[in-house]
PDB file of C-alpha atoms in Angstrom:
ATOM      1  CA  MET A   1       0.111   0.130   0.105  1.00 51.00           C
ATOM      2  CA  HIS A   2       1.114   3.531  -0.764  1.00 49.00           C
ATOM      3  CA  SER A   3       1.588   6.289   2.019  1.00 52.00           C
ATOM      4  CA  TRP A   4      -0.262   9.239   0.755  1.00 50.00           C
ATOM      5  CA  PRO A   5       0.267  12.769   2.432  1.00 48.00           C
ATOM      6  CA  THR A   6      -2.522  13.627   4.668  1.00 49.00           C
ATOM      7  CA  LEU A   7      -4.714  16.529   3.573  1.00 45.00           C
ATOM      8  CA  ALA A   8      -3.021  18.514   6.431  1.00 47.00           C
ATOM      9  CA  ALA A   9       0.434  17.947   4.671  1.00 45.00           C
ATOM     10  CA  VAL A  10      -0.628  19.216   1.256  1.00 41.00           C
ATOM     11  CA  PRO A  11      -0.636  22.605   2.382  1.00 44.00           C
ATOM     12  CA  LEU A  12       2.612  22.548   3.827  1.00 40.00           C
ATOM     13  CA  LEU A  13       4.172  20.937   1.053  1.00 38.00           C
ATOM     14  CA  ALA A  14       2.515  23.872  -1.154  1.00 37.00           C
ATOM     15  CA  VAL A  15       3.939  26.529   1.092  1.00 36.00           C
ATOM     16  CA  ALA A  16       7.454  24.930   0.922  1.00 38.00           C
ATOM     17  CA  GLY A  17       7.161  25.014  -2.805  1.00 37.00           C
ATOM     18  CA  LEU A  18       6.079  28.487  -2.957  1.00 33.00           C
ATOM     19  CA  LEU A  19       8.970  29.786  -0.800  1.00 36.00           C
ATOM     20  CA  ALA A  20      11.357  27.701  -2.735  1.00 36.00           C
ATOM     21  CA  LEU A  21       9.869  29.603  -5.778  1.00 35.00           C
ATOM     22  CA  PHE A  22      10.135  32.948  -4.256  1.00 35.00           C
ATOM     23  CA  ALA A  23      13.577  32.295  -3.001  1.00 36.00           C
ATOM     24  CA  SER A  24      14.575  31.619  -6.592  1.00 34.00           C
ATOM     25  CA  ALA A  25      13.148  34.473  -8.075  1.00 35.00           C
ATOM     26  CA  ALA A  26      14.571  36.744  -5.250  1.00 36.00           C
ATOM     27  CA  ALA A  27      17.943  35.590  -6.157  1.00 36.00           C
ATOM     28  CA  ARG A  28      17.497  36.049  -9.938  1.00 34.00           C
ATOM     29  CA  GLY A  29      16.179  39.521  -9.251  1.00 38.00           C
ATOM     30  CA  GLN A  30      19.359  40.427  -7.181  1.00 38.00           C
ATOM     31  CA  ASP A  31      21.282  39.662 -10.438  1.00 47.00           C
ATOM     32  CA  ALA A  32      18.861  41.792 -12.615  1.00 47.00           C
ATOM     33  CA  SER A  33      19.176  44.889 -10.527  1.00 48.00           C
ATOM     34  CA  SER A  34      22.755  44.834 -10.670  1.00 54.00           C
ATOM     35  CA  ILE A  35      22.127  44.770 -14.447  1.00 56.00           C
ATOM     36  CA  SER A  36      19.593  47.374 -14.193  1.00 73.00           C
ATOM     37  CA  ASN A  37      22.399  49.476 -12.645  1.00 84.00           C
ATOM     38  CA  TYR A  38      24.799  48.915 -15.325  1.00 88.00           C
ATOM     39  CA  ARG A  39      26.318  51.954 -16.622  1.00 90.00           C
ATOM     40  CA  LEU A  40      26.813  52.514 -20.524  1.00 93.00           C
ATOM     41  CA  ALA A  41      30.199  53.288 -22.140  1.00 91.00           C
ATOM     42  CA  SER A  42      31.966  53.026 -25.503  1.00 89.00           C
ATOM     43  CA  GLY A  43      32.135  49.819 -27.001  1.00 90.00           C
ATOM     44  CA  ASP A  44      28.656  48.558 -25.716  1.00 93.00           C
ATOM     45  CA  VAL A  45      25.863  47.818 -28.402  1.00 95.00           C
ATOM     46  CA  ILE A  46      22.438  49.085 -27.936  1.00 96.00           C
ATOM     47  CA  SER A  47      19.229  48.716 -29.935  1.00 97.00           C
ATOM     48  CA  ILE A  48      16.605  51.451 -29.605  1.00 97.00           C
ATOM     49  CA  GLN A  49      12.703  51.048 -30.371  1.00 97.00           C
ATOM     50  CA  VAL A  50      10.068  53.414 -30.135  1.00 97.00           C
ATOM     51  CA  LEU A  51       6.687  51.457 -30.440  1.00 96.00           C
ATOM     52  CA  GLY A  52       4.685  52.147 -33.669  1.00 94.00           C
ATOM     53  CA  GLU A  53       7.480  54.349 -34.986  1.00 95.00           C
ATOM     54  CA  GLU A  54       9.490  52.284 -37.379  1.00 95.00           C
ATOM     55  CA  ASP A  55      11.434  55.588 -38.468  1.00 94.00           C
ATOM     56  CA  LEU A  56      12.690  55.938 -35.049  1.00 95.00           C
ATOM     57  CA  ARG A  57      14.130  52.320 -34.464  1.00 96.00           C
ATOM     58  CA  ARG A  58      18.047  51.952 -34.248  1.00 96.00           C
ATOM     59  CA  GLU A  59      19.300  48.625 -34.485  1.00 96.00           C
ATOM     60  CA  ARG A  60      23.017  47.258 -33.058  1.00 96.00           C
ATOM     61  CA  ILE A  61      24.292  50.752 -32.161  1.00 94.00           C
ATOM     62  CA  ARG A  62      28.022  50.770 -31.235  1.00 92.00           C
ATOM     63  CA  LEU A  63      28.732  53.703 -28.802  1.00 90.00           C
ATOM     64  CA  SER A  64      31.846  55.684 -29.820  1.00 84.00           C
ATOM     65  CA  ASP A  65      34.588  56.411 -28.011  1.00 87.00           C
ATOM     66  CA  ALA A  66      32.891  59.433 -26.562  1.00 87.00           C
ATOM     67  CA  ALA A  67      29.974  57.213 -25.841  1.00 87.00           C
ATOM     68  CA  THR A  68      27.371  59.351 -28.000  1.00 88.00           C
ATOM     69  CA  ILE A  69      24.954  58.509 -30.638  1.00 90.00           C
ATOM     70  CA  SER A  70      23.164  60.708 -33.221  1.00 91.00           C
ATOM     71  CA  TYR A  71      19.072  60.105 -32.890  1.00 94.00           C
ATOM     72  CA  PRO A  72      16.590  61.439 -35.220  1.00 93.00           C
ATOM     73  CA  ILE A  73      14.918  64.966 -33.894  1.00 92.00           C
ATOM     74  CA  LEU A  74      17.041  64.771 -30.599  1.00 94.00           C
ATOM     75  CA  GLY A  75      20.478  65.108 -32.448  1.00 93.00           C
ATOM     76  CA  GLU A  76      23.783  63.745 -30.560  1.00 93.00           C
ATOM     77  CA  ILE A  77      23.126  62.038 -27.533  1.00 93.00           C
ATOM     78  CA  LYS A  78      25.579  61.785 -24.660  1.00 93.00           C
ATOM     79  CA  LEU A  79      25.316  58.217 -23.022  1.00 93.00           C
ATOM     80  CA  PHE A  80      28.275  57.674 -21.126  1.00 91.00           C
ATOM     81  CA  GLY A  81      27.368  56.635 -17.721  1.00 91.00           C
ATOM     82  CA  LYS A  82      23.690  56.513 -18.213  1.00 95.00           C
ATOM     83  CA  THR A  83      21.525  53.552 -17.112  1.00 96.00           C
ATOM     84  CA  VAL A  84      19.127  52.014 -19.552  1.00 96.00           C
ATOM     85  CA  ALA A  85      16.291  53.292 -17.932  1.00 96.00           C
ATOM     86  CA  GLU A  86      17.956  57.053 -17.863  1.00 97.00           C
ATOM     87  CA  LEU A  87      18.538  56.668 -21.513  1.00 97.00           C
ATOM     88  CA  GLU A  88      14.931  55.649 -22.287  1.00 97.00           C
ATOM     89  CA  ALA A  89      13.469  58.642 -20.236  1.00 96.00           C
ATOM     90  CA  LEU A  90      16.085  60.965 -21.958  1.00 96.00           C
ATOM     91  CA  ILE A  91      14.567  59.488 -25.169  1.00 96.00           C
ATOM     92  CA  ARG A  92      10.948  59.776 -24.395  1.00 97.00           C
ATOM     93  CA  ASP A  93      11.121  63.151 -22.841  1.00 95.00           C
ATOM     94  CA  GLY A  94      12.727  64.397 -25.879  1.00 94.00           C
ATOM     95  CA  LEU A  95      10.244  63.066 -28.473  1.00 95.00           C
ATOM     96  CA  LYS A  96       7.245  63.433 -25.982  1.00 94.00           C
ATOM     97  CA  GLY A  97       5.335  66.486 -27.197  1.00 89.00           C
ATOM     98  CA  ARG A  98       7.543  67.777 -29.987  1.00 78.00           C
ATOM     99  CA  TYR A  99       6.794  64.724 -32.008  1.00 84.00           C
ATOM    100  CA  LEU A 100       4.737  61.980 -30.228  1.00 92.00           C
ATOM    101  CA  VAL A 101       1.943  62.103 -27.578  1.00 93.00           C
ATOM    102  CA  ASN A 102       2.972  59.252 -25.296  1.00 94.00           C
ATOM    103  CA  PRO A 103       6.066  57.542 -26.915  1.00 96.00           C
ATOM    104  CA  GLN A 104       6.949  53.826 -25.563  1.00 97.00           C
ATOM    105  CA  VAL A 105      10.631  53.727 -25.810  1.00 97.00           C
ATOM    106  CA  THR A 106      12.523  50.400 -25.253  1.00 97.00           C
ATOM    107  CA  VAL A 107      16.577  50.532 -25.016  1.00 97.00           C
ATOM    108  CA  THR A 108      18.295  47.023 -25.075  1.00 96.00           C
ATOM    109  CA  ILE A 109      21.664  46.342 -24.488  1.00 94.00           C
ATOM    110  CA  VAL A 110      22.686  43.524 -27.353  1.00 95.00           C
ATOM    111  CA  GLU A 111      26.513  43.379 -26.669  1.00 94.00           C
ATOM    112  CA  TYR A 112      28.373  44.702 -23.696  1.00 94.00           C
ATOM    113  CA  ARG A 113      31.942  46.222 -24.011  1.00 93.00           C
ATOM    114  CA  ASN A 114      34.767  43.374 -23.282  1.00 95.00           C
ATOM    115  CA  TYR A 115      36.631  42.725 -20.392  1.00 97.00           C
ATOM    116  CA  PHE A 116      40.145  41.745 -20.750  1.00 98.00           C
ATOM    117  CA  ILE A 117      42.233  38.851 -19.203  1.00 98.00           C
ATOM    118  CA  ASN A 118      45.932  38.506 -19.318  1.00 97.00           C
ATOM    119  CA  GLY A 119      48.894  36.727 -17.852  1.00 97.00           C
ATOM    120  CA  GLN A 120      49.042  33.072 -17.069  1.00 97.00           C
ATOM    121  CA  VAL A 121      45.932  31.974 -18.920  1.00 98.00           C
ATOM    122  CA  GLU A 122      45.821  29.856 -22.500  1.00 98.00           C
ATOM    123  CA  LYS A 123      44.172  32.462 -24.598  1.00 98.00           C
ATOM    124  CA  PRO A 124      44.849  35.989 -23.212  1.00 98.00           C
ATOM    125  CA  GLY A 125      42.833  38.841 -24.834  1.00 97.00           C
ATOM    126  CA  GLY A 126      39.621  40.735 -24.944  1.00 97.00           C
ATOM    127  CA  TYR A 127      36.025  38.952 -24.367  1.00 96.00           C
ATOM    128  CA  PRO A 128      32.553  39.969 -24.472  1.00 93.00           C
ATOM    129  CA  TYR A 129      31.124  40.511 -20.888  1.00 94.00           C
ATOM    130  CA  MET A 130      28.286  38.470 -19.736  1.00 92.00           C
ATOM    131  CA  PRO A 131      26.146  39.131 -16.831  1.00 91.00           C
ATOM    132  CA  GLY A 132      26.812  36.818 -13.913  1.00 93.00           C
ATOM    133  CA  LEU A 133      30.652  36.579 -15.069  1.00 96.00           C
ATOM    134  CA  THR A 134      33.029  35.735 -12.134  1.00 98.00           C
ATOM    135  CA  ILE A 135      36.828  35.281 -12.409  1.00 98.00           C
ATOM    136  CA  ARG A 136      36.541  31.314 -12.790  1.00 98.00           C
ATOM    137  CA  LYS A 137      34.250  31.929 -15.332  1.00 98.00           C
ATOM    138  CA  ALA A 138      36.547  34.334 -17.388  1.00 98.00           C
ATOM    139  CA  VAL A 139      39.547  32.219 -16.947  1.00 98.00           C
ATOM    140  CA  SER A 140      37.369  29.465 -18.239  1.00 97.00           C
ATOM    141  CA  VAL A 141      36.363  31.752 -21.333  1.00 97.00           C
ATOM    142  CA  ALA A 142      40.510  32.632 -21.969  1.00 98.00           C
ATOM    143  CA  GLY A 143      40.995  28.645 -21.990  1.00 97.00           C
ATOM    144  CA  GLY A 144      41.996  28.049 -18.617  1.00 97.00           C
ATOM    145  CA  PHE A 145      44.975  28.482 -16.280  1.00 97.00           C
ATOM    146  CA  ARG A 146      48.421  27.699 -17.720  1.00 97.00           C
ATOM    147  CA  GLU A 147      50.315  25.417 -15.868  1.00 95.00           C
ATOM    148  CA  ARG A 148      52.569  27.897 -13.896  1.00 95.00           C
ATOM    149  CA  ALA A 149      49.294  30.083 -13.281  1.00 96.00           C
ATOM    150  CA  SER A 150      48.889  31.267  -9.607  1.00 96.00           C
ATOM    151  CA  LYS A 151      45.252  30.481  -8.765  1.00 96.00           C
ATOM    152  CA  GLU A 152      45.716  32.944  -5.480  1.00 95.00           C
ATOM    153  CA  LYS A 153      47.652  35.904  -7.322  1.00 97.00           C
ATOM    154  CA  ILE A 154      44.761  37.291  -9.429  1.00 98.00           C
ATOM    155  CA  PHE A 155      44.528  40.906  -9.751  1.00 98.00           C
ATOM    156  CA  VAL A 156      41.799  43.355 -11.298  1.00 98.00           C
ATOM    157  CA  ILE A 157      41.718  46.656 -12.426  1.00 97.00           C
ATOM    158  CA  SER A 158      38.663  48.136 -12.618  1.00 94.00           C
ATOM    159  CA  GLU A 159      37.470  50.578 -15.089  1.00 88.00           C
ATOM    160  CA  ASP A 160      35.826  52.951 -12.928  1.00 84.00           C
ATOM    161  CA  ASP A 161      38.885  52.890 -10.419  1.00 90.00           C
ATOM    162  CA  ARG A 162      40.259  56.550 -11.490  1.00 91.00           C
ATOM    163  CA  SER A 163      43.569  55.225  -9.936  1.00 95.00           C
ATOM    164  CA  GLN A 164      43.850  52.371 -11.998  1.00 95.00           C
ATOM    165  CA  THR A 165      45.098  50.352  -8.996  1.00 96.00           C
ATOM    166  CA  PRO A 166      45.184  46.494  -9.300  1.00 97.00           C
ATOM    167  CA  LYS A 167      43.088  44.638  -6.335  1.00 97.00           C
ATOM    168  CA  ARG A 168      43.850  41.356  -5.571  1.00 97.00           C
ATOM    169  CA  VAL A 169      40.751  39.076  -6.053  1.00 98.00           C
ATOM    170  CA  ASP A 170      39.466  35.364  -5.581  1.00 97.00           C
ATOM    171  CA  GLN A 171      38.035  33.276  -8.234  1.00 97.00           C
ATOM    172  CA  ASP A 172      34.433  33.935  -7.324  1.00 97.00           C
ATOM    173  CA  THR A 173      34.720  37.886  -7.591  1.00 97.00           C
ATOM    174  CA  ARG A 174      32.191  39.293 -10.018  1.00 96.00           C
ATOM    175  CA  VAL A 175      33.916  40.544 -13.379  1.00 96.00           C
ATOM    176  CA  LYS A 176      32.501  44.204 -14.660  1.00 94.00           C
ATOM    177  CA  PRO A 177      32.692  45.350 -18.359  1.00 93.00           C
ATOM    178  CA  GLY A 178      36.053  46.863 -18.899  1.00 93.00           C
ATOM    179  CA  ASP A 179      37.807  45.241 -16.351  1.00 96.00           C
ATOM    180  CA  ILE A 180      41.471  44.064 -16.580  1.00 98.00           C
ATOM    181  CA  ILE A 181      42.223  40.343 -15.083  1.00 98.00           C
ATOM    182  CA  THR A 182      45.820  39.679 -14.407  1.00 98.00           C
ATOM    183  CA  VAL A 183      46.725  36.037 -13.341  1.00 98.00           C
ATOM    184  CA  GLU A 184      50.314  36.066 -12.227  1.00 97.00           C
ATOM    185  CA  GLU A 185      52.790  33.234 -12.566  1.00 95.00           C
ATOM    186  CA  SER A 186      53.315  30.937  -9.501  1.00 91.00           C
ATOM    187  CA  PHE A 187      56.801  30.243  -7.863  1.00 83.00           C
ATOM    188  CA  PHE A 188      56.184  26.858  -6.767  1.00 65.00           C
TER     189      PHE A 188
END
């Protein structure tokens, strides 16, 4: 004979399942909020859409060194340091009243700017950033550690650090676009 849960146990199982679902969603939301705080800079590729206005659609715009774009009606827009939400508001406010009644603007990051990894990895170079990237994953993308690599002497120069001072990090440290990662050589 099978032992089925009693009716009293069913709500407890349902509550436990919902709690697990909410915890998972909260964890994903935390990562999503870091993406929503992402600041645009040169090298990022974005797309802009205005609902129902094909002539205002721009696909795969790579931001220039000055992180500016030329946009119809609004002219040149400086994007450096703006979030996607700030850019959407800037375009919406610029089009509202002058050209459209209630523009619905969507900006999408199509491709993030590169991070760079050098030193004791198999394939040093620049690689496209991906949300959720850690040092461990970045090393993997670069072909893994070389035989003489130190897994403890890893340094990052962050793009937003004005002093450009290398900071020692561990393999679980999050990587940001524009970061320069250096894996030092191990001396036994």
